[in-house]
Short mmCIF file of N, CA and C in Angstrom, two decimals:
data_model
loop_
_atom_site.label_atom_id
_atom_site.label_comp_id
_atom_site.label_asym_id
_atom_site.label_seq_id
_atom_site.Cartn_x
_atom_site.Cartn_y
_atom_site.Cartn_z
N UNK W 398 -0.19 -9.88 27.18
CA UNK W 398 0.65 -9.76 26.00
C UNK W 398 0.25 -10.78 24.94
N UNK W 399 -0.06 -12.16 25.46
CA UNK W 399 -0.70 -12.88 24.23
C UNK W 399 -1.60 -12.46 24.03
N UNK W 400 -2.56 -11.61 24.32
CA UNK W 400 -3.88 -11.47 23.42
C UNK W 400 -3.54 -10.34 22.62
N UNK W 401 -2.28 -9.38 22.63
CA UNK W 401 -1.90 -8.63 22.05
C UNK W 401 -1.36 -9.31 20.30
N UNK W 402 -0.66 -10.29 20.80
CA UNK W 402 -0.17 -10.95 19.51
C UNK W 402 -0.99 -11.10 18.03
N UNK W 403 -2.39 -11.56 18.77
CA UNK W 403 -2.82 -12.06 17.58
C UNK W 403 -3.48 -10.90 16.95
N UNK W 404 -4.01 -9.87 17.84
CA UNK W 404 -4.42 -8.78 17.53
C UNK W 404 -3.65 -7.90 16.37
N UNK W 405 -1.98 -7.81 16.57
CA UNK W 405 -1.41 -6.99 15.97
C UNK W 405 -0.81 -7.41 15.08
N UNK W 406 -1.44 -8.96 14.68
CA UNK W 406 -1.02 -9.87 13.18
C UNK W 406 -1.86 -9.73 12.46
N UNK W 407 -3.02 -9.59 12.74
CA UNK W 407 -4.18 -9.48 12.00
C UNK W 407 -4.43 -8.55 11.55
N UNK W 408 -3.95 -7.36 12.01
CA UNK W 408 -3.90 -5.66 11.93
C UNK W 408 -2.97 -5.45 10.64
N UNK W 409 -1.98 -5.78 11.16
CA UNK W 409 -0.96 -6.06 10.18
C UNK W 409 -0.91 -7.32 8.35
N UNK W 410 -1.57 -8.12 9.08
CA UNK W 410 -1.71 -8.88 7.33
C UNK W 410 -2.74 -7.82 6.79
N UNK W 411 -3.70 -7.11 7.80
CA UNK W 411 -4.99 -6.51 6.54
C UNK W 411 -4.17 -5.34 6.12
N UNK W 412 -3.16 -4.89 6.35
CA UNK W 412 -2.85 -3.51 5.23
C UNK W 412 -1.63 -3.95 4.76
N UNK W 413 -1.06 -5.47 4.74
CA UNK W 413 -0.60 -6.05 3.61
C UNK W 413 -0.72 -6.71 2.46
N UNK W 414 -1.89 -6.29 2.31
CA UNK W 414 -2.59 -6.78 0.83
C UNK W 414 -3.20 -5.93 0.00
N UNK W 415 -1.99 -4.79 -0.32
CA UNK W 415 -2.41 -3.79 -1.70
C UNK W 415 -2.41 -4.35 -2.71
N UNK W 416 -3.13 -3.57 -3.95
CA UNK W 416 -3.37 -4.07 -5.31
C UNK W 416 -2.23 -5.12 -5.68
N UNK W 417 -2.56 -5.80 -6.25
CA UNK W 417 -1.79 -6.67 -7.36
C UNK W 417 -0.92 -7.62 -6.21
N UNK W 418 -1.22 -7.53 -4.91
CA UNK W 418 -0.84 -8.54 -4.06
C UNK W 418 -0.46 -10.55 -4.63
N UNK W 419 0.51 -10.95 -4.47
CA UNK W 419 1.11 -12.34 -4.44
C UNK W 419 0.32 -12.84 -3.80
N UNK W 420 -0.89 -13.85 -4.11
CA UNK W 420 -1.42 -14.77 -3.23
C UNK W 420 -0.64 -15.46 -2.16
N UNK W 421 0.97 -16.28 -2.18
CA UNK W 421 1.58 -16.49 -1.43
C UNK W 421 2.00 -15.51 -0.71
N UNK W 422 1.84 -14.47 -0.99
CA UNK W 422 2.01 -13.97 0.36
C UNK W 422 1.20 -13.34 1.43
N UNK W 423 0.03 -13.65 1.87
CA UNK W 423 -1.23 -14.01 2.60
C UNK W 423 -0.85 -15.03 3.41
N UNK W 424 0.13 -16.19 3.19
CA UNK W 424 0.38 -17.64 4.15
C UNK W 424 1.96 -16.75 4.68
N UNK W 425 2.69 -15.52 4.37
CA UNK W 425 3.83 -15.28 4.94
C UNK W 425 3.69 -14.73 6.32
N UNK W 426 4.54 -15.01 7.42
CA UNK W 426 4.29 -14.36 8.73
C UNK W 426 4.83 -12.36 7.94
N UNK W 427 4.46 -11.83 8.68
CA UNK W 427 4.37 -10.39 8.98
C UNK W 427 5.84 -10.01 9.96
N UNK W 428 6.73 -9.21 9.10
CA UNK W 428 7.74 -8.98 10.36
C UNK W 428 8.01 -7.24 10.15
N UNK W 429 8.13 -6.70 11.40
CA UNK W 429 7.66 -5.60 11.49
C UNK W 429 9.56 -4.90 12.43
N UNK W 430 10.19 -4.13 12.00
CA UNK W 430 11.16 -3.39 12.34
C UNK W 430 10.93 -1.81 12.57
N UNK W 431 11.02 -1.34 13.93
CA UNK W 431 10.93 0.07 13.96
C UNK W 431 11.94 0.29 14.76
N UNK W 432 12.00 1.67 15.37
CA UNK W 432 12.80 1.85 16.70
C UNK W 432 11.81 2.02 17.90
N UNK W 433 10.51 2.04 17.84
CA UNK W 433 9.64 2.80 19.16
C UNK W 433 8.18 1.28 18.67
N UNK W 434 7.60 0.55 19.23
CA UNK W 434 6.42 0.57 19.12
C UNK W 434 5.53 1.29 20.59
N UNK W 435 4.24 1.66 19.98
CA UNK W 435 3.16 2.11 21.43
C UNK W 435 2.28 0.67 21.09
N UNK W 436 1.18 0.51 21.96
CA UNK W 436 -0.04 -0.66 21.90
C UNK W 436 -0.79 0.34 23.23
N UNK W 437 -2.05 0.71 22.23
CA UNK W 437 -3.39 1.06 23.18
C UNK W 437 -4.33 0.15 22.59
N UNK W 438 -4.37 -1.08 23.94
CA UNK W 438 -5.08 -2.34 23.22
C UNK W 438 -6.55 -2.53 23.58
N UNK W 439 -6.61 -1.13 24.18
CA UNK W 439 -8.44 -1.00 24.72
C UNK W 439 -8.77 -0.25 23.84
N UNK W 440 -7.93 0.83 22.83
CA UNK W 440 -8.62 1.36 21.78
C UNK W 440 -8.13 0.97 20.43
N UNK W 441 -7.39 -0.26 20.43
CA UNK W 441 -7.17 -1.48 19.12
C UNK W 441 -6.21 -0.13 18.11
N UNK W 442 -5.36 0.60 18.50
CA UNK W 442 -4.26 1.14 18.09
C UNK W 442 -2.98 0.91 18.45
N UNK W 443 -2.22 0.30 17.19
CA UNK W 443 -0.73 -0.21 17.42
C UNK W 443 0.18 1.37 16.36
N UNK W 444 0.69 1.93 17.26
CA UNK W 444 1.89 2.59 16.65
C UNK W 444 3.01 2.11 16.49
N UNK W 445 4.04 2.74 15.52
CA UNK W 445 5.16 1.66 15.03
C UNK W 445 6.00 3.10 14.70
N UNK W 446 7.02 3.38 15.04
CA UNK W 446 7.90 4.99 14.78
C UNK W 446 9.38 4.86 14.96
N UNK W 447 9.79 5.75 13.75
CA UNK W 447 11.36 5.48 13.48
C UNK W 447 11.80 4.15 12.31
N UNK W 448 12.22 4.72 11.32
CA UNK W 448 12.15 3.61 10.54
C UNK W 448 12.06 2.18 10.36
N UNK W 449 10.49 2.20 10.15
CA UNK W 449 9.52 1.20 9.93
C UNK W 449 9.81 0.26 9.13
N UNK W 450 9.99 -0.71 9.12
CA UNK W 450 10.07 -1.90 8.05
C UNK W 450 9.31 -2.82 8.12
N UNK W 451 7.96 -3.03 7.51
CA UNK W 451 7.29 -4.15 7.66
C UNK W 451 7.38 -4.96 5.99
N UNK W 452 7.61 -6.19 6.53
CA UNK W 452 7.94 -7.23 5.66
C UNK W 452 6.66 -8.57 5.61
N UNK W 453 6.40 -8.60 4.30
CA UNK W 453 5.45 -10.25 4.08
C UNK W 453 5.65 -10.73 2.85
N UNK W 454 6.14 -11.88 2.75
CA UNK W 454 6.33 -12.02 1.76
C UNK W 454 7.32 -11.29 0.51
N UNK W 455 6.72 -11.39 -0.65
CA UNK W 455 7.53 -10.07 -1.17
C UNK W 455 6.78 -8.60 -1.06
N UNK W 456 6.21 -8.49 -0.21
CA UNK W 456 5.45 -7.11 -0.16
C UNK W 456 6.56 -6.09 0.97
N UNK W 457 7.14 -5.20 0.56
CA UNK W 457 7.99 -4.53 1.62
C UNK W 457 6.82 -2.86 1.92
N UNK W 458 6.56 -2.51 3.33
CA UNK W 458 6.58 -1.47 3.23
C UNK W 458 7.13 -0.37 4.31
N UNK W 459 7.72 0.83 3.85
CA UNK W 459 8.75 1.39 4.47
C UNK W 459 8.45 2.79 4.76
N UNK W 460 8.24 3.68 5.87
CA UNK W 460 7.57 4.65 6.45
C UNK W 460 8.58 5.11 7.83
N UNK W 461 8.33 6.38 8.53
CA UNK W 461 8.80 6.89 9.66
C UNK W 461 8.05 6.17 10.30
N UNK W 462 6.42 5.98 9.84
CA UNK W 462 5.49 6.04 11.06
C UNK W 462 4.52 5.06 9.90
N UNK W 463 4.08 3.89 11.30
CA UNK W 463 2.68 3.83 10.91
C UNK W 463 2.26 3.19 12.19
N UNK W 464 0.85 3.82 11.74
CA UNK W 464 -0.40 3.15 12.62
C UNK W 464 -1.52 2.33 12.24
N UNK W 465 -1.46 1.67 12.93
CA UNK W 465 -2.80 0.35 12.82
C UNK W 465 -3.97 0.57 13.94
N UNK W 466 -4.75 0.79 13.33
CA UNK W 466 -6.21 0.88 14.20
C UNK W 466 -7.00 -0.33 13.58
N UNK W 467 -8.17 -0.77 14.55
CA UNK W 467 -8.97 -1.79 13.99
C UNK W 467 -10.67 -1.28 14.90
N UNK W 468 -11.93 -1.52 14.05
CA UNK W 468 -12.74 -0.95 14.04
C UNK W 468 -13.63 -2.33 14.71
N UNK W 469 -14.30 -1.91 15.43
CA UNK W 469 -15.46 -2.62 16.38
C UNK W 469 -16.09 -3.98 15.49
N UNK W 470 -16.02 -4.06 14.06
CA UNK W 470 -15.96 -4.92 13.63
C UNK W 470 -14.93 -5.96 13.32
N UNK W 471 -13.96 -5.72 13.73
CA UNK W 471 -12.40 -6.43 13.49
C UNK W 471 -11.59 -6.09 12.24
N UNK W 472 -12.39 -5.05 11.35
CA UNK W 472 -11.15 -4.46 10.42
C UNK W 472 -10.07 -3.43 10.82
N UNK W 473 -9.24 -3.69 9.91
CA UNK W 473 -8.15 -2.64 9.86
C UNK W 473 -7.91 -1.47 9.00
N UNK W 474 -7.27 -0.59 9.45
CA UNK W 474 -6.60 0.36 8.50
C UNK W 474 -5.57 0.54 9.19
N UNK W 475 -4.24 1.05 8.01
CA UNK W 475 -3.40 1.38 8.15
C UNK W 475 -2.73 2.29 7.45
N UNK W 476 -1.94 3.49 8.34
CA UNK W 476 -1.38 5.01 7.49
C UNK W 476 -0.36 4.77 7.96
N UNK W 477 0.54 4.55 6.52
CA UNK W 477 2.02 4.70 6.82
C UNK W 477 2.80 6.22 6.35
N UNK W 478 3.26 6.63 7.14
CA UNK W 478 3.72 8.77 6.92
C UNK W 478 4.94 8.52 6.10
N UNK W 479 5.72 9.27 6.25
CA UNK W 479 7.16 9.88 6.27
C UNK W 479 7.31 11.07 6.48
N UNK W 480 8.29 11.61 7.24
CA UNK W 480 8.93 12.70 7.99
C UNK W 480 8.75 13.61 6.72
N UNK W 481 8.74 14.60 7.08
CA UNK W 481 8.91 15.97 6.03
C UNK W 481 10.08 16.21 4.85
N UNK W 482 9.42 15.86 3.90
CA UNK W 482 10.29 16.30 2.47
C UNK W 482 10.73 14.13 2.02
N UNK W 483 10.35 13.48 2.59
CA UNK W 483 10.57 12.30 2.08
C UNK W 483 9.36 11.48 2.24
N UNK W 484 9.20 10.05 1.94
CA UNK W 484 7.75 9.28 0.88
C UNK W 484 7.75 7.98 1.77
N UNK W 485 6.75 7.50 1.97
CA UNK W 485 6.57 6.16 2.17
C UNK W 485 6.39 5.52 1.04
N UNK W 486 6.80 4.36 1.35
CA UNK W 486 7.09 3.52 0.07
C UNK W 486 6.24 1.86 0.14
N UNK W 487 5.98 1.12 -0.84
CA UNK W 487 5.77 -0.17 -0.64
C UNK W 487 5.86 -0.59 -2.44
N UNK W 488 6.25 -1.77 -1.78
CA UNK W 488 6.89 -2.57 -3.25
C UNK W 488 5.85 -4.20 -3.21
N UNK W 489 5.69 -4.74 -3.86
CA UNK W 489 4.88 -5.57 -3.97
C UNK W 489 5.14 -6.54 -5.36
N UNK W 490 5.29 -7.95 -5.27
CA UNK W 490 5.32 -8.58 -6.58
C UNK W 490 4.22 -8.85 -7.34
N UNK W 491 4.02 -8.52 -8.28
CA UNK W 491 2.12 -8.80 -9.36
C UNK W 491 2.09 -10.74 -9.19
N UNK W 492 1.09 -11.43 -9.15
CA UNK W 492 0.96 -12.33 -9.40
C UNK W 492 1.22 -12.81 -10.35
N UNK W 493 1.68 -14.25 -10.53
CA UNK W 493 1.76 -14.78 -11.50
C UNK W 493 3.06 -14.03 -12.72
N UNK W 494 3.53 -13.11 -12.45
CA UNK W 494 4.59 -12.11 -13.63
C UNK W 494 6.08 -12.06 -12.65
N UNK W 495 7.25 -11.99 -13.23
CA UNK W 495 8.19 -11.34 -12.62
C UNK W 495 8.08 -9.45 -12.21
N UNK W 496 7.64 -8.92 -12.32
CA UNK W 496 6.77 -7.34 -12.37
C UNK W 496 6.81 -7.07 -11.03
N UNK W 497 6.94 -6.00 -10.52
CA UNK W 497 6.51 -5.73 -8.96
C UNK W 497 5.51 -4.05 -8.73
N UNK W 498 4.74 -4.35 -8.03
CA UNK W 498 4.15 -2.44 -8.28
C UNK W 498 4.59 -1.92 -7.63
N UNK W 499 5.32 -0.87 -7.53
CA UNK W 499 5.98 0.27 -6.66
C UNK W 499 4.96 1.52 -6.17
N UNK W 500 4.90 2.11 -5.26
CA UNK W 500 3.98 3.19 -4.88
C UNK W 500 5.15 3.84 -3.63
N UNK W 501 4.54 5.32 -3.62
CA UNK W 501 5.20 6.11 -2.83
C UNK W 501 4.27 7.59 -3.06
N UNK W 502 3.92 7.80 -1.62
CA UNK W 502 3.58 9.36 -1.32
C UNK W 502 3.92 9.65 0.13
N UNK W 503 3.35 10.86 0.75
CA UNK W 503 3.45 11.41 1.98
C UNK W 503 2.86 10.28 2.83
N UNK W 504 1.70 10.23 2.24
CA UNK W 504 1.03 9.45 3.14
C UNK W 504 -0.09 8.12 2.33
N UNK W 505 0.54 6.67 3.05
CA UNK W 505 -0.56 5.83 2.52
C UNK W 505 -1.43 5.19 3.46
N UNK W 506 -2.75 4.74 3.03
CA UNK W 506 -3.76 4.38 3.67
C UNK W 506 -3.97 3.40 2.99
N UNK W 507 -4.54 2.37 4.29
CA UNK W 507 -5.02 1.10 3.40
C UNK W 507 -6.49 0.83 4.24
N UNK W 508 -7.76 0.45 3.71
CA UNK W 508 -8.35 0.43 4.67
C UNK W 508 -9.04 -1.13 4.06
N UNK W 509 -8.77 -2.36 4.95
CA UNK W 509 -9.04 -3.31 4.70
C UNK W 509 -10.56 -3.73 4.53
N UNK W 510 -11.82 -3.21 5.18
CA UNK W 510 -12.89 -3.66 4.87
C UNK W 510 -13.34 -3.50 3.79
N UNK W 511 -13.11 -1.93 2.71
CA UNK W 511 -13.22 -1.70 1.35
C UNK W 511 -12.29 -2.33 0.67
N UNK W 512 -11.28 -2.88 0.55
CA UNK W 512 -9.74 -3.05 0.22
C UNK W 512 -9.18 -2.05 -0.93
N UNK W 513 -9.35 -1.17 0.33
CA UNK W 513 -8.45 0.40 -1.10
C UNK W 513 -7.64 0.70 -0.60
N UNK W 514 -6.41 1.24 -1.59
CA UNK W 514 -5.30 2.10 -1.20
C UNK W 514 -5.29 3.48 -1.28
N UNK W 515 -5.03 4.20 -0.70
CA UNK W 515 -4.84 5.39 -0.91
C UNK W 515 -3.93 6.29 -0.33
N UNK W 516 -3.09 6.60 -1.70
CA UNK W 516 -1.79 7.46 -1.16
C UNK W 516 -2.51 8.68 -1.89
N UNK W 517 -1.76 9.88 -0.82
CA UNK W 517 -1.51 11.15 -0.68
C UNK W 517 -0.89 12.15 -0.79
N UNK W 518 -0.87 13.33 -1.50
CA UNK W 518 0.51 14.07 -1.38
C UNK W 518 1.71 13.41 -2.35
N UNK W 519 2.05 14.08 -3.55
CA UNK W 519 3.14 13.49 -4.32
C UNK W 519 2.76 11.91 -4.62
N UNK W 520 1.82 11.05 -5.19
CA UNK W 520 1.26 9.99 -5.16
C UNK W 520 2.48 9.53 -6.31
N UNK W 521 2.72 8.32 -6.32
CA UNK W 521 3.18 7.76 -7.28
C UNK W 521 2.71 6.32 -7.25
N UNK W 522 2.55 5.54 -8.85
CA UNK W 522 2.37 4.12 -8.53
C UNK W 522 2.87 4.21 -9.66
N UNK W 523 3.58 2.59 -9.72
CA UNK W 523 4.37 2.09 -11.31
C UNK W 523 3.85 0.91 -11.16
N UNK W 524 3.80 0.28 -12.36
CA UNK W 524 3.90 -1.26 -12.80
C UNK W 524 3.68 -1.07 -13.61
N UNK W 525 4.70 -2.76 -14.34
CA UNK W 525 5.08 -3.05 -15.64
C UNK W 525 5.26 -1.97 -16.69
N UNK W 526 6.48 -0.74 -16.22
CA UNK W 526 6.47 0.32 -17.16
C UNK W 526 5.13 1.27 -16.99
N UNK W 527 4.18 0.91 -16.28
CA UNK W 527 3.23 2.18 -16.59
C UNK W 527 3.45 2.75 -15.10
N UNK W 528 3.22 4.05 -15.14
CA UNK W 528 2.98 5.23 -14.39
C UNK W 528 1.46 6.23 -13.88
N UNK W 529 1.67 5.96 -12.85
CA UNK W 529 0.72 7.39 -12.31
C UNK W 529 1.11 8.21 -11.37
N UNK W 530 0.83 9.29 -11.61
CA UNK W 530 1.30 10.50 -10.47
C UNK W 530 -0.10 11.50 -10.44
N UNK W 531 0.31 11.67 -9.12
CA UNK W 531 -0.59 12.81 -8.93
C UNK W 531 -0.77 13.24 -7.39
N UNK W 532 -2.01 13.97 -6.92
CA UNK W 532 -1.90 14.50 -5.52
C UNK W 532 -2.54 13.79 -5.06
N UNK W 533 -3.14 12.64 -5.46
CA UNK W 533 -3.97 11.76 -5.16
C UNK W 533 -4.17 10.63 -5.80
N UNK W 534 -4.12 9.35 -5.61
CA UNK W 534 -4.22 8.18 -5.78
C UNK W 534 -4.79 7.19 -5.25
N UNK W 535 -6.34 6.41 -5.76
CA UNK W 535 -6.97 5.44 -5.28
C UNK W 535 -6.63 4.45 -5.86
N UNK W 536 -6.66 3.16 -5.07
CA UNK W 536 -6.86 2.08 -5.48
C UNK W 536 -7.67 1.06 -5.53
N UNK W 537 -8.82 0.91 -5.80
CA UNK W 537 -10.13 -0.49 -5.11
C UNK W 537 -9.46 -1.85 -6.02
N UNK W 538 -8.80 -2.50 -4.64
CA UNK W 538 -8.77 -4.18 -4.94
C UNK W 538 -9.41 -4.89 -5.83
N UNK W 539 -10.76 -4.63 -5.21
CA UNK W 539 -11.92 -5.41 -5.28
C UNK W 539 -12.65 -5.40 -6.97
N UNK W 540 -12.34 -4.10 -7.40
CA UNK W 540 -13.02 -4.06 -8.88
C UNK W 540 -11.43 -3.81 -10.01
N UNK W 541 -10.05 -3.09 -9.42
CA UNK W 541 -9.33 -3.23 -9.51
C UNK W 541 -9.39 -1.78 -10.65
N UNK W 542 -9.72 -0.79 -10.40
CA UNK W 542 -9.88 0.60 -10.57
C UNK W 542 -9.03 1.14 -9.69
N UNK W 543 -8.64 2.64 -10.70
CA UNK W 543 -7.77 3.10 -9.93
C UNK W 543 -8.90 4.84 -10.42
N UNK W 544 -7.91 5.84 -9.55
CA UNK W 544 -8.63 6.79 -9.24
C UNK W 544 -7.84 7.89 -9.48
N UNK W 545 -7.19 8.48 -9.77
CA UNK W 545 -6.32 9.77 -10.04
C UNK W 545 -6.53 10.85 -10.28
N UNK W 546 -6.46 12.33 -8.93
CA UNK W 546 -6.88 13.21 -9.16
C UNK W 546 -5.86 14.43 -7.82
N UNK W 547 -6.52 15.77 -8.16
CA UNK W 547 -6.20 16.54 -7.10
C UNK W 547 -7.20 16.73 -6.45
N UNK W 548 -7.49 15.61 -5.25
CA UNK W 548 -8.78 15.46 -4.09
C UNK W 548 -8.64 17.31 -3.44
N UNK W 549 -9.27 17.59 -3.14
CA UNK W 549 -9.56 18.65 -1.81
C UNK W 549 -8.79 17.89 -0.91
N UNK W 550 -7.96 19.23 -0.09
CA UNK W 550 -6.93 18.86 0.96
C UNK W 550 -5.89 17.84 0.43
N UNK W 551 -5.50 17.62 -0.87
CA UNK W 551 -4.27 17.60 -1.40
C UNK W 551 -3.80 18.18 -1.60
N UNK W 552 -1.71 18.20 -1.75
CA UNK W 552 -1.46 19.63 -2.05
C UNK W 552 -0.92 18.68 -3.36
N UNK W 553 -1.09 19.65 -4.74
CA UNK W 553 -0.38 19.34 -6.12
C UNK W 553 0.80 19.48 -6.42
N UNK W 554 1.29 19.00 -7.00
CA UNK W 554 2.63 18.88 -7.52
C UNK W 554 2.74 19.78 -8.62
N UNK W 555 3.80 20.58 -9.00
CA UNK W 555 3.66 21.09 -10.13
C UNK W 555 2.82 22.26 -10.65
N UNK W 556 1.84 21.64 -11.90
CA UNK W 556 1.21 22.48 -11.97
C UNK W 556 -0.41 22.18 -11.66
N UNK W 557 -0.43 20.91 -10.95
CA UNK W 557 -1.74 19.81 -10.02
C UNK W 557 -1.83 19.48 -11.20
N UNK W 558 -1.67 18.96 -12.46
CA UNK W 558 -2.67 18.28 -13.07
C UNK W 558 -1.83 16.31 -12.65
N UNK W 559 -2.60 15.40 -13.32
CA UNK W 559 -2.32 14.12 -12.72
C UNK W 559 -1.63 13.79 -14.46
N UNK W 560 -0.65 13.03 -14.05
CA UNK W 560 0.44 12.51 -14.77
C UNK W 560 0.07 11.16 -15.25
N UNK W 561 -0.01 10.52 -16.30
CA UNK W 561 0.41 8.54 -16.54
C UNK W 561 0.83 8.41 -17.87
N UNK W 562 1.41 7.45 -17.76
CA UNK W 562 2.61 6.63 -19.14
C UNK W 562 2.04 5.37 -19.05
N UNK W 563 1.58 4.92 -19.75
CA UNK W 563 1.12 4.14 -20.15
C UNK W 563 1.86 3.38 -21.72
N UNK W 564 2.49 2.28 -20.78
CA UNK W 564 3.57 1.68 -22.12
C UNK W 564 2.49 0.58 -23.04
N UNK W 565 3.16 0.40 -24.21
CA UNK W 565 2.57 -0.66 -25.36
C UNK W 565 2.59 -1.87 -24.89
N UNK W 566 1.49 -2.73 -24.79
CA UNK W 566 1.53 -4.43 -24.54
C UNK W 566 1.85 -5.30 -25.65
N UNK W 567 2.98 -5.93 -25.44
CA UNK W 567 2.97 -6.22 -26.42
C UNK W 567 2.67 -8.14 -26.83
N UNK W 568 1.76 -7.82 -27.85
CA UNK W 568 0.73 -9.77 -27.57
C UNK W 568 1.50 -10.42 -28.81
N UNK W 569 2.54 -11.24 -28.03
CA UNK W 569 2.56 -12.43 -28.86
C UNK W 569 1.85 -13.28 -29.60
N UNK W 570 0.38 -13.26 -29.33
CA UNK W 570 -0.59 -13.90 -29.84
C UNK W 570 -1.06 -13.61 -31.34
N UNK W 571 -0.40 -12.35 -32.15
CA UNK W 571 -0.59 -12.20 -33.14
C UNK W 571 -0.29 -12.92 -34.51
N UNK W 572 -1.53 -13.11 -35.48
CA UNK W 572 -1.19 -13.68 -36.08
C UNK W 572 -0.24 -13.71 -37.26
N UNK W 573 0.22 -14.20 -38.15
CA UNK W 573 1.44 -13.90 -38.86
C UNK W 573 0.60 -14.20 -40.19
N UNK W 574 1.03 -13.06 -41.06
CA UNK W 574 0.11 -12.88 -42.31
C UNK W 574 1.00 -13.75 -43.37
N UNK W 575 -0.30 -14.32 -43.90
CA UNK W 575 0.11 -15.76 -44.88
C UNK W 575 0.11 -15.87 -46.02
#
């Protein structure tokens, strides 16, 4: 069981660090609420079922189901579901801003060695007033691009095309005419 521990912390911090992640919260322990966990610790899969609550920091994310697998190199991924006709969710504070990014689809994926997100099915992401929707939603950390489309083997919303609002910034930095 201890060698299980550290295994299923490590599993767990790598698909808690979606876009726009709180540096402090990388030093938060990981606390994880379901009704069922499984552990197949010879094939580095932790299941977690029945409303899921994993907590770090200010990063919340909330699912029927998720699973953590980790790959012969020691990365992770993680797909958090929800039951039929409702969304997994995760909330997250932006660095440095009072702002938090919200996301919710059928299904999200995080796969820590690329550090992308990707929700599925009814995609949604917000921050700071802006919006995206669609049947598909990427996220790369790393260059901090996003991706919005109706992938193959998505199903569309609507009428499939991809949705965003994009609000006005507004820069104090302007100068005042003299």
């Amino acid at each position: 069981m201890k060698a299980l521990i550290p295994t299923l912390l490590l599993a767990l911090v790598a698909i808690g660090q979606p876009a726009f992640a709180e540096n402090a919260d990388r030093q938060q322990p990981v606390n994880i609420e379901a009704d069922r966990m499984t552990v197949d610790d010879r094939n580095k899969v932790h299941v977690f079922e029945g409303n899921v609550i994993l907590t770090q920091g200010s990063l919340l994310i909330k699912g029927d189901k998720l699973v953590v697998t980790q790959d012969a190199a020691g990365f992770q991924n993680g797909v958090a579901t929800a039951n039929q006709g409702k969304l997994a969710t995760f909330r997250q504070k932006r660095e440095a801003t009072n702002e938090y990014v919200d996301g919710e689809a059928e299904r999200i994926e995080y796969d820590s060695r690329n550090e992308k997100a990707r929700l599925f099915n009814r995609a949604r992401v917000t921050s700071g007033g802006d919006e995206v929707r669609g049947a598909y939603i990427e996220y790369d950390a790393i260059t901090e691009n996003y991706l919005a489309t109706n992938a193959p083997g998505s199903k569309p919303a609507g009428d499939g095309r991809v949705r965003a609002v994009i609000q006005p910034k507004n820069d104090n930095k302007t100068a005042t005419p003299q």
